[in-house]
Coordinates of C-alpha atoms in Angstrom, one line a residue:
X1 CA -38.0 -30.8 43.2
X2 CA -35.1 -30.8 45.6
X3 CA -33.0 -32.7 43.1
X4 CA -33.7 -30.0 40.4
X5 CA -32.6 -27.3 42.8
X6 CA -29.4 -29.1 43.6
X7 CA -28.6 -29.5 39.9
X8 CA -29.2 -25.8 39.4
X9 CA -26.9 -24.9 42.2
X10 CA -24.2 -27.2 40.8
X11 CA -24.6 -25.7 37.4
X12 CA -24.4 -22.1 38.8
X13 CA -21.4 -23.0 40.9
X14 CA -19.5 -24.5 38.0
X15 CA -20.3 -21.6 35.7
X16 CA -19.2 -19.1 38.5
X17 CA -15.9 -20.9 38.9
X18 CA -15.4 -20.9 35.1
X19 CA -16.3 -17.2 34.8
X20 CA -14.0 -16.4 37.7
X21 CA -11.1 -18.3 36.2
X22 CA -11.6 -16.6 32.8
X23 CA -11.7 -13.1 34.4
X24 CA -8.7 -13.7 36.6
X25 CA -6.6 -15.1 33.8
X26 CA -7.6 -12.2 31.5
X27 CA -6.7 -9.6 34.0
X28 CA -3.4 -11.3 34.8
X29 CA -2.4 -11.2 31.2
X30 CA -3.4 -7.6 30.9
X31 CA -1.4 -6.6 34.0
X32 CA 1.7 -8.5 32.7
X33 CA 1.5 -6.6 29.3
X34 CA 1.0 -3.2 31.0
X35 CA 3.8 -3.8 33.4
X36 CA 6.1 -4.7 30.5
X37 CA 5.1 -1.4 28.7
X38 CA 5.8 0.6 31.9
X39 CA 9.2 -1.0 32.3
X40 CA 10.0 -0.2 28.7
X41 CA 9.1 3.5 29.2
X42 CA 11.1 3.7 32.5
X43 CA 14.2 1.9 31.4
X44 CA 14.4 2.8 27.7
X45 CA 15.5 -0.8 27.0
X46 CA 15.0 -1.2 23.2
X47 CA 14.3 -5.0 23.5
X48 CA 11.6 -4.5 26.2
X49 CA 10.2 -1.6 24.3
X50 CA 9.9 -3.8 21.2
X51 CA 8.0 -6.4 23.2
X52 CA 5.7 -3.7 24.6
X53 CA 4.7 -2.4 21.2
X54 CA 1.0 -2.2 20.3
X55 CA 1.3 -5.5 18.5
X56 CA 2.6 -7.2 21.7
X57 CA 0.4 -5.3 24.2
X58 CA -2.8 -6.0 22.2
X59 CA -1.9 -9.3 20.7
X60 CA -4.5 -12.0 20.4
X61 CA -5.3 -13.5 23.8
X62 CA -6.7 -16.9 24.4
X63 CA -7.9 -18.2 27.8
X64 CA -9.6 -21.6 28.3
X65 CA -9.8 -22.2 24.6
X66 CA -11.7 -18.9 23.9
X67 CA -10.6 -15.6 22.6
X68 CA -10.7 -12.8 25.2
X69 CA -10.2 -9.0 25.1
X70 CA -6.8 -7.8 26.2
X71 CA -8.1 -4.3 26.9
X72 CA -8.5 -3.0 30.5
X73 CA -11.6 -1.0 29.5
X74 CA -13.5 -4.2 28.7
X75 CA -15.9 -5.8 31.1
X76 CA -17.1 -9.4 30.7
X77 CA -20.9 -9.5 30.7
X78 CA -21.5 -13.1 31.8
X79 CA -24.5 -15.2 31.1
X80 CA -26.4 -13.8 34.2
X81 CA -26.3 -10.2 33.0
X82 CA -27.2 -11.4 29.5
X83 CA -30.3 -13.2 30.7
X84 CA -31.4 -10.4 33.0
X85 CA -31.1 -7.8 30.2
X86 CA -33.1 -10.0 27.8
X87 CA -35.9 -10.4 30.4
X88 CA -36.0 -6.6 30.9
X89 CA -36.3 -6.2 27.1
X90 CA -39.2 -8.5 26.9
X91 CA -41.3 -7.2 29.8
X92 CA -41.1 -3.5 29.3
X93 CA -44.2 -1.8 28.0
X94 CA -43.0 1.4 26.4
X95 CA -42.2 1.4 22.6
X96 CA -38.5 1.0 22.1
X97 CA -36.3 3.9 20.9
X98 CA -39.1 6.2 19.8
X99 CA -39.6 4.5 16.5
X100 CA -42.9 5.9 15.0
X101 CA -45.6 3.5 14.1
X102 CA -46.5 5.7 11.1
X103 CA -44.5 4.2 8.2
X104 CA -44.8 7.4 6.1
X105 CA -43.3 9.5 8.9
X106 CA -40.5 6.9 9.4
X107 CA -39.7 7.0 5.7
X108 CA -39.6 10.8 5.8
X109 CA -37.2 10.8 8.7
X110 CA -35.1 7.9 7.5
X111 CA -35.0 8.3 3.7
X112 CA -33.5 5.7 1.3
X113 CA -31.4 7.0 -1.5
X114 CA -30.7 5.3 -4.8
X115 CA -27.0 4.3 -4.9
X116 CA -25.2 6.0 -7.8
X117 CA -25.0 3.0 -10.1
X118 CA -23.6 5.2 -12.9
X119 CA -20.5 5.8 -10.7
X120 CA -20.3 2.4 -9.2
X121 CA -20.4 0.7 -12.6
X122 CA -18.2 3.5 -14.1
X123 CA -20.5 4.2 -16.9
X124 CA -23.4 6.5 -17.7
X125 CA -24.8 4.0 -20.2
X126 CA -28.1 2.7 -18.8
X127 CA -30.5 0.7 -21.0
X128 CA -34.1 0.0 -20.0
X129 CA -34.7 -3.8 -20.0
X130 CA -38.5 -3.5 -20.2
X131 CA -38.3 -1.5 -23.5
X132 CA -40.7 1.1 -22.1
X133 CA -40.1 4.8 -22.3
X134 CA -38.7 5.7 -18.9
X135 CA -39.6 9.1 -17.5
X136 CA -38.5 11.2 -14.6
X137 CA -41.8 12.3 -13.2
X138 CA -41.9 12.8 -9.5
X139 CA -43.3 10.0 -7.3
X140 CA -46.4 11.7 -5.8
X141 CA -46.3 9.3 -2.8
X142 CA -42.8 10.4 -1.9
X143 CA -42.3 13.9 -3.0
X144 CA -45.4 16.0 -2.2
X145 CA -43.2 19.1 -2.4
X146 CA -42.5 18.4 -6.1
X147 CA -39.0 17.1 -5.8
X148 CA -37.7 15.0 -8.7
X149 CA -37.5 11.3 -8.3
X150 CA -34.1 9.6 -8.1
X151 CA -32.1 10.0 -11.2
X152 CA -33.3 7.8 -14.0
X153 CA -35.8 5.8 -11.9
X154 CA -39.4 6.1 -11.0
X155 CA -41.8 3.6 -9.4
X156 CA -42.7 2.2 -12.8
X157 CA -39.1 1.0 -13.4
X158 CA -38.9 -2.8 -12.8
X159 CA -35.4 -3.5 -14.3
X160 CA -32.4 -2.0 -16.0
X161 CA -29.2 -3.1 -17.6
X162 CA -25.9 -1.5 -16.5
X163 CA -22.9 -2.0 -18.8
X164 CA -19.5 -2.3 -17.3
X165 CA -16.7 -1.0 -19.5
X166 CA -14.2 -2.7 -17.2
X167 CA -15.4 -6.2 -17.6
X168 CA -17.3 -5.8 -20.9
X169 CA -20.3 -7.4 -19.4
X170 CA -23.8 -6.3 -18.6
X171 CA -25.6 -6.6 -15.3
X172 CA -29.4 -7.0 -15.4
X173 CA -30.9 -5.4 -12.3
X174 CA -34.4 -6.4 -11.2
X175 CA -36.2 -3.9 -8.9
X176 CA -39.1 -4.7 -6.6
X177 CA -41.3 -1.7 -7.4
X178 CA -43.5 -2.3 -4.3
X179 CA -40.7 -2.3 -1.8
X180 CA -37.6 -0.8 -3.3
X181 CA -38.2 1.7 -6.1
X182 CA -41.2 3.2 -4.3
X183 CA -39.2 3.7 -1.1
X184 CA -36.3 5.6 -2.7
X185 CA -36.5 9.2 -1.6
X186 CA -35.3 12.1 -3.7
X187 CA -32.6 14.3 -2.4
X188 CA -33.9 17.0 -0.1
X189 CA -34.2 20.6 -1.2
X190 CA -32.0 21.6 1.6
X191 CA -28.5 20.4 2.2
X192 CA -26.9 20.7 5.6
X193 CA -23.3 21.6 6.0
X194 CA -21.8 23.2 9.1
X195 CA -25.3 23.1 10.6
X196 CA -26.4 25.6 7.9
X197 CA -29.0 24.9 5.2
X198 CA -27.9 25.5 1.6
X199 CA -30.5 25.5 -1.1
X200 CA -29.7 23.8 -4.4
X201 CA -31.2 22.6 -7.7
X202 CA -31.9 18.9 -7.8
X203 CA -33.3 18.3 -11.3
X204 CA -33.4 14.6 -12.3
X205 CA -31.8 13.1 -15.4
X206 CA -33.8 10.6 -17.4
X207 CA -32.3 7.4 -18.6
X208 CA -32.7 8.6 -22.1
X209 CA -30.7 11.7 -21.2
X210 CA -27.8 9.8 -19.6
X211 CA -27.4 7.6 -22.7
X212 CA -28.2 10.1 -25.4
X213 CA -24.5 11.0 -25.9
X214 CA -23.7 7.5 -26.9
X215 CA -26.1 6.8 -29.7
X216 CA -23.8 8.0 -32.5
X217 CA -21.2 5.5 -31.7
X218 CA -23.3 2.7 -30.2
X219 CA -24.4 2.3 -26.6
X220 CA -21.3 0.4 -25.4
X221 CA -18.6 1.6 -27.8
X222 CA -15.2 2.8 -26.5
X223 CA -16.2 6.3 -27.6
X224 CA -19.4 6.1 -25.6
X225 CA -17.5 4.9 -22.5
X226 CA -15.0 7.7 -22.9
X227 CA -17.7 10.2 -23.3
X228 CA -19.4 8.8 -20.2
X229 CA -16.2 9.1 -18.2
X230 CA -15.7 12.7 -19.4
X231 CA -19.2 13.5 -18.4
X232 CA -18.7 12.3 -14.9
X233 CA -15.4 14.1 -14.6
X234 CA -17.1 17.4 -15.8
X235 CA -19.6 16.9 -13.0
X236 CA -16.8 16.8 -10.4
X237 CA -16.4 13.0 -10.2
X238 CA -12.8 11.8 -10.6
X239 CA -12.0 8.8 -12.9
X240 CA -12.3 5.4 -11.3
X241 CA -8.6 5.0 -10.7
X242 CA -8.5 8.3 -8.9
X243 CA -11.4 8.0 -6.4
X244 CA -12.8 6.1 -3.5
X245 CA -16.5 5.5 -3.1
X246 CA -18.5 4.4 -0.1
X247 CA -22.2 3.4 -0.2
X248 CA -23.9 2.5 3.1
X249 CA -26.3 -0.4 2.8
X250 CA -27.2 -0.5 6.5
X251 CA -25.7 -1.5 9.9
X252 CA -22.0 -2.1 9.1
X253 CA -22.7 -3.4 5.5
X254 CA -20.9 -1.0 3.2
X255 CA -20.0 -1.2 -0.5
X256 CA -16.5 0.3 -1.0
X257 CA -14.6 0.9 -4.2
X258 CA -10.9 1.7 -4.1
X259 CA -9.4 2.5 -7.5
X260 CA -11.9 0.1 -9.0
X261 CA -11.5 -2.7 -6.4
X262 CA -14.8 -3.7 -5.0
X263 CA -15.1 -4.5 -1.2
X264 CA -18.2 -5.5 0.7
X265 CA -18.0 -5.2 4.5
X266 CA -20.1 -7.2 7.0
X267 CA -22.7 -8.4 4.4
X268 CA -26.4 -7.9 5.4
X269 CA -29.2 -7.1 3.0
X270 CA -32.2 -9.0 4.6
X271 CA -35.2 -7.4 6.2
X272 CA -34.7 -9.4 9.4
X273 CA -31.5 -10.4 11.3
X274 CA -32.7 -14.0 12.0
X275 CA -36.0 -14.6 10.2
X276 CA -39.4 -13.0 9.8
X277 CA -40.8 -14.7 12.9
X278 CA -38.0 -13.9 15.3
X279 CA -36.7 -10.6 13.9
X280 CA -35.5 -8.1 14.7
X281 CA -37.0 -6.3 11.7
X282 CA -35.2 -3.7 9.7
X283 CA -36.5 -0.2 10.2
X284 CA -36.2 0.6 6.5
X285 CA -35.7 -1.7 3.5
X286 CA -32.2 -2.2 2.2
X287 CA -31.5 0.5 -0.5
X288 CA -30.4 -2.2 -2.9
X289 CA -29.7 -5.9 -3.0
X290 CA -26.4 -7.7 -3.7
X291 CA -27.5 -8.4 -7.3
X292 CA -27.7 -4.6 -7.9
X293 CA -24.0 -4.0 -7.1
X294 CA -20.9 -4.6 -9.3
X295 CA -19.1 -7.9 -8.8
X296 CA -17.6 -8.1 -5.3
X297 CA -13.8 -8.7 -5.3
X298 CA -13.3 -9.0 -1.5
X299 CA -15.6 -9.5 1.4
X300 CA -14.4 -8.2 4.8
X301 CA -16.1 -9.8 7.8
X302 CA -15.3 -8.2 11.2
X303 CA -17.1 -10.9 13.2
X304 CA -19.8 -13.6 13.0
X305 CA -22.7 -11.9 14.7
X306 CA -25.9 -12.3 12.6
X307 CA -26.3 -8.6 12.0
X308 CA -22.8 -8.5 10.5
X309 CA -22.8 -11.8 8.5
X310 CA -26.0 -13.2 7.0
X311 CA -26.3 -16.7 5.6
X312 CA -28.2 -15.8 2.5
X313 CA -25.5 -13.4 1.3
X314 CA -22.9 -16.0 2.0
X315 CA -24.7 -18.4 -0.3
X316 CA -25.1 -15.7 -3.0
X317 CA -21.5 -14.6 -3.1
X318 CA -20.0 -18.1 -2.6
X319 CA -16.5 -18.4 -4.1
X320 CA -17.0 -15.5 -6.6
X321 CA -15.1 -13.3 -4.1
X322 CA -12.2 -13.6 -1.7
X323 CA -13.4 -13.7 1.9
X324 CA -11.1 -12.0 4.4
X325 CA -12.1 -13.0 8.0
X326 CA -10.7 -13.3 11.5
X327 CA -9.4 -16.6 12.8
X328 CA -12.1 -19.2 13.3
X329 CA -14.6 -18.1 10.6
X330 CA -13.1 -20.3 7.9
X331 CA -14.8 -23.3 9.5
X332 CA -18.2 -21.6 9.3
X333 CA -17.8 -20.5 5.7
X334 CA -16.8 -24.1 4.8
X335 CA -20.3 -25.2 5.6
X336 CA -21.4 -23.3 2.5
X337 CA -18.6 -24.8 0.4
X338 CA -16.5 -21.6 0.5
X339 CA -12.8 -22.2 0.1
X340 CA -11.6 -18.8 -1.1
X341 CA -10.9 -17.6 2.4
X342 CA -8.0 -15.7 4.0
X343 CA -8.0 -16.0 7.8
X344 CA -6.2 -13.3 9.7
X345 CA -5.4 -12.6 13.3
X346 CA -4.7 -9.2 14.8
X347 CA -1.8 -7.3 13.3
X348 CA -1.5 -9.6 10.4
X349 CA -1.0 -7.7 7.1
X350 CA -1.2 -9.3 3.6
X351 CA -1.2 -8.1 0.0
X352 CA -4.6 -8.2 -1.5
X353 CA -4.6 -11.3 -3.7
X354 CA -4.2 -10.2 -7.4
X355 CA -3.5 -6.6 -6.4
X356 CA 0.1 -7.1 -5.1
X357 CA 1.7 -5.1 -7.9
X358 CA -0.7 -2.2 -7.3
X359 CA 0.5 -1.8 -3.7
X360 CA -2.9 -2.7 -2.1
X361 CA -2.8 -4.5 1.3
X362 CA -5.2 -5.4 4.1
X363 CA -4.3 -5.3 7.8
X364 CA -6.3 -7.1 10.5
X365 CA -6.5 -4.8 13.5
X366 CA -7.8 -5.4 17.0
X367 CA -11.3 -4.4 18.2
X368 CA -13.0 -4.5 21.6
X369 CA -16.0 -6.8 21.1
X370 CA -16.9 -10.4 21.1
X371 CA -18.2 -13.1 18.8
X372 CA -20.7 -15.9 18.6
X373 CA -23.9 -16.8 16.6
X374 CA -25.4 -19.0 19.3
X375 CA -25.4 -19.2 23.1
X376 CA -22.8 -22.0 23.1
X377 CA -20.1 -20.7 20.7
X378 CA -19.3 -17.3 22.2
X379 CA -15.7 -16.2 21.5
X380 CA -14.8 -19.4 19.6
X381 CA -13.8 -17.2 16.7
X382 CA -11.9 -13.9 16.7
X383 CA -13.4 -10.4 16.0
X384 CA -11.5 -7.6 14.4
X385 CA -11.4 -4.3 12.5
X386 CA -9.7 -3.9 9.1
X387 CA -7.4 -1.3 7.5
X388 CA -7.0 -1.1 3.8
X389 CA -3.6 0.2 2.8
X390 CA -2.2 1.5 -0.5
X391 CA 1.6 1.8 -0.9
X392 CA 1.9 1.3 2.9
X393 CA -0.4 4.3 3.6
X394 CA -3.7 3.8 5.5
X395 CA -6.7 4.5 3.2
X396 CA -9.9 3.1 4.7
X397 CA -10.5 1.9 8.3
X398 CA -13.5 -0.5 8.9
X399 CA -14.2 -0.7 12.6
X400 CA -16.9 -3.4 12.5
X401 CA -18.2 -3.4 16.1
X402 CA -16.0 -2.1 19.0
X403 CA -15.9 -0.5 22.4
X404 CA -13.5 2.4 23.0
X405 CA -9.9 1.9 24.1
X406 CA -7.6 4.9 23.8
X407 CA -4.4 2.9 23.8
X408 CA -5.8 0.6 21.1
X409 CA -6.7 3.2 18.4
X410 CA -3.6 5.3 19.1
X411 CA -1.6 2.0 18.8
X412 CA -3.2 1.3 15.4
X413 CA -2.1 4.7 14.1
X414 CA 1.3 4.2 15.7
X415 CA 1.8 0.9 13.8
X416 CA 0.3 1.9 10.4
X417 CA 0.5 5.7 10.4
X418 CA -2.0 8.5 10.4
X419 CA -3.8 10.2 7.5
X420 CA -6.4 7.5 6.8
X421 CA -8.7 8.9 4.2
X422 CA -12.0 7.4 5.6
X423 CA -12.8 5.9 9.0
X424 CA -16.0 3.9 8.9
X425 CA -16.9 3.7 12.6
X426 CA -20.2 2.6 14.4
X427 CA -22.0 5.4 16.2
X428 CA -25.2 3.6 17.3
X429 CA -26.5 0.8 19.5
X430 CA -24.8 2.1 22.6
X431 CA -27.5 2.6 25.3
X432 CA -27.8 1.8 28.2
X433 CA -24.1 2.5 28.7
X434 CA -23.8 0.3 31.8
X435 CA -24.5 -2.7 29.6
X436 CA -23.2 -1.8 26.2
X437 CA -20.2 0.5 26.8
X438 CA -17.7 -2.4 26.7
X439 CA -18.7 -3.4 23.2
X440 CA -20.3 -0.4 21.4
X441 CA -18.9 3.1 21.1
X442 CA -21.2 6.1 21.4
X443 CA -21.0 9.2 19.1
X444 CA -18.4 11.0 21.3
X445 CA -16.2 7.9 21.3
X446 CA -16.6 7.6 17.5
X447 CA -15.2 11.0 17.0
X448 CA -12.4 10.3 19.4
X449 CA -11.5 7.2 17.4
X450 CA -11.2 9.4 14.4
X451 CA -8.8 11.7 16.3
X452 CA -6.8 8.8 17.7
X453 CA -6.3 7.3 14.3
X454 CA -5.5 10.6 12.7
X455 CA -8.1 10.0 10.1
X456 CA -9.2 12.7 7.7
X457 CA -12.8 11.8 7.5
X458 CA -15.3 9.9 9.6
X459 CA -18.5 8.2 8.4
X460 CA -20.8 7.1 11.2
X461 CA -22.5 3.7 10.5
X462 CA -24.3 1.0 12.5
X463 CA -27.3 3.2 13.4
X464 CA -31.1 3.2 12.7
X465 CA -30.9 -0.1 10.8
X466 CA -32.3 -2.4 13.6
X467 CA -33.3 -1.3 17.0
X468 CA -31.0 -3.4 19.3
X469 CA -30.5 -0.7 22.0
X470 CA -32.4 2.0 23.9
X471 CA -31.2 5.3 22.5
X472 CA -33.7 7.2 20.3
X473 CA -33.3 5.9 16.8
X474 CA -32.3 9.3 15.4
X475 CA -30.0 10.2 18.4
X476 CA -26.8 8.7 17.0
X477 CA -26.9 11.0 14.0
X478 CA -27.8 14.1 16.0
X479 CA -25.2 13.4 18.7
X480 CA -22.5 12.6 16.1
X481 CA -23.1 16.0 14.4
X482 CA -23.0 17.7 17.8
X483 CA -19.8 16.0 18.8
X484 CA -18.2 16.9 15.5
X485 CA -19.1 20.6 16.0
X486 CA -17.8 20.6 19.5
X487 CA -14.5 19.2 18.2
X488 CA -14.3 21.6 15.3
X489 CA -14.7 18.7 12.8
X490 CA -18.1 19.5 11.4
X491 CA -16.7 19.3 7.8
X492 CA -15.0 16.0 8.4
X493 CA -17.7 13.9 10.1
X494 CA -20.9 12.6 8.5
X495 CA -23.6 10.1 9.6
X496 CA -24.2 7.8 6.7
X497 CA -27.5 7.8 4.9
X498 CA -29.0 4.6 3.4
X499 CA -27.9 4.1 -0.2
X500 CA -26.2 7.5 -0.7
X501 CA -22.9 7.2 -2.5
X502 CA -19.9 9.3 -1.3
X503 CA -17.0 10.0 -3.6
X504 CA -13.5 10.9 -2.3
X505 CA -10.8 11.9 -4.8
X506 CA -7.8 9.8 -4.1
X507 CA -4.4 9.3 -5.7
X508 CA -1.4 7.6 -4.2
X509 CA 1.4 9.8 -2.8
X510 CA 3.6 9.1 -5.9
X511 CA 0.9 9.8 -8.4
X512 CA -0.2 13.0 -6.6
X513 CA 3.3 14.3 -6.6
X514 CA 4.0 13.6 -10.3
X515 CA 1.1 15.3 -11.9
X516 CA 0.8 18.8 -13.4
X517 CA -1.0 21.7 -12.0
X518 CA -4.0 20.8 -14.2
X519 CA -4.8 17.8 -12.1
X520 CA -4.2 19.4 -8.7
X521 CA -7.8 18.8 -7.8
X522 CA -7.1 15.1 -7.6
X523 CA -4.1 15.4 -5.4
X524 CA -4.2 14.0 -1.9
X525 CA -4.7 16.6 0.8
X526 CA -2.0 16.7 3.4
X527 CA -2.1 14.8 6.7
X528 CA -3.9 17.6 8.6
X529 CA -7.5 17.0 9.3
X530 CA -8.2 20.7 8.6
X531 CA -7.2 20.2 4.9
X532 CA -10.5 18.5 4.0
X533 CA -13.3 20.4 2.5
X534 CA -17.0 20.1 3.3
X535 CA -19.3 17.5 1.7
X536 CA -21.0 18.9 -1.4
X537 CA -23.9 17.6 -3.4
X538 CA -23.8 17.3 -7.2
X539 CA -26.6 19.0 -9.0
X540 CA -29.2 16.5 -10.1
X541 CA -27.6 13.6 -8.2
X542 CA -27.7 12.0 -4.8
X543 CA -24.0 11.6 -4.8
X544 CA -21.8 13.6 -2.4
X545 CA -18.2 14.6 -3.1
X546 CA -15.9 15.0 -0.1

């Protein structure tokens, strides 16, 4: 017994020395960088000023063979705090985060929406694979008030074929009618903007309706595709090359389209983070699966935590897409035979492979977080955020996971410019603050990140997918809306909803300046946040136009 105690004391002593060394070395590096920045301001020396730029001040920092955070706001947790917190999580008796046990109530409060596959596949041509006559009757289990079911789908639909005019190929989509189609929720009869309810008509379109305009020329003819495109434009949806779309799958997993380029961030579609025995379990099913989406061109992985990178999706995507990851993750992906990988460190910027002539680039930017899939590999790989740029302009910011550092986000806007079209920023998993503040922002900090970046719109993600923290599961959305109103940004901030597709008209600065007055609707708004209009719902669709 005495020997075991002595061994424990030795282990604790060694860990304490190691922890002390890591903390001391990290703070020494931070102080040196901050002193250099102060000297630059005081002296005006251009050489010192260059060396104290955000790229230098927040450059990658390695101590003892592990990546560490060069941000003064960050606090190392340490293994002892981690263990104590896990014990607290296990022994407490009260239900966590107010999640109701009634699944019907949960489905009502956290609805799933059918992604707008018509927009994502850039066609309104949808053919039933089962050969049955698909109807648009309301699902009585989900819409007691008589709302129409999601456009073109009812609980009887088991599969459909979406034709892509871009690739000339068809995608067969298989639906699990017990878990997915039945859980899709129709758009509400009330639409909230500026904290005010606006009634609207939400009639559904049947699959036969959406394809009826193509029968004279054949379902997949150029004339049919042109008609489909005109139909979408007449409904207020810009052509593919003049729009951005964002569809939230859950957590930080987002399907993004930029001028027809398909991105998937932090892939996660499973019902559990680890497995069905260990959990944690997803509150609501994924609104779709990977197979339902158009072909992925690029996968952006912010870090290797299991709720941001799942093994099953790695296997499914394989080398069909280019993986863009922080330094250290190439080795993990290699286990699955993946070689199409671009590793980046903070402040790296590269042209998107195959899109160089179109002016698309990706920048790897810092984040205040940590990495590790197991207890023994913490911070062996880097973590990051990403900025998608077009013709050197920031277009979409994907934060991944991060705590708040004012100098960091102002520094990103200083390096890459302001006017980012969309900032995808976490707004949940932040309580208790004494434990999670160094690694997860709260809603107020999410809005502040938008302001620091000079972003035009903020979409709050990373909430109500898994319960990994103590705040009420609906609190992130409520607080984000409150913070937006307090900052006068209620038309520019939105808490994402599962599966709902958002469309943002987007043209490059050159294109926007060369068009006629007829296409002014597609021109970029100016850099002022106040130039953005409110979200509006399209009649008969779940899609929102921003």
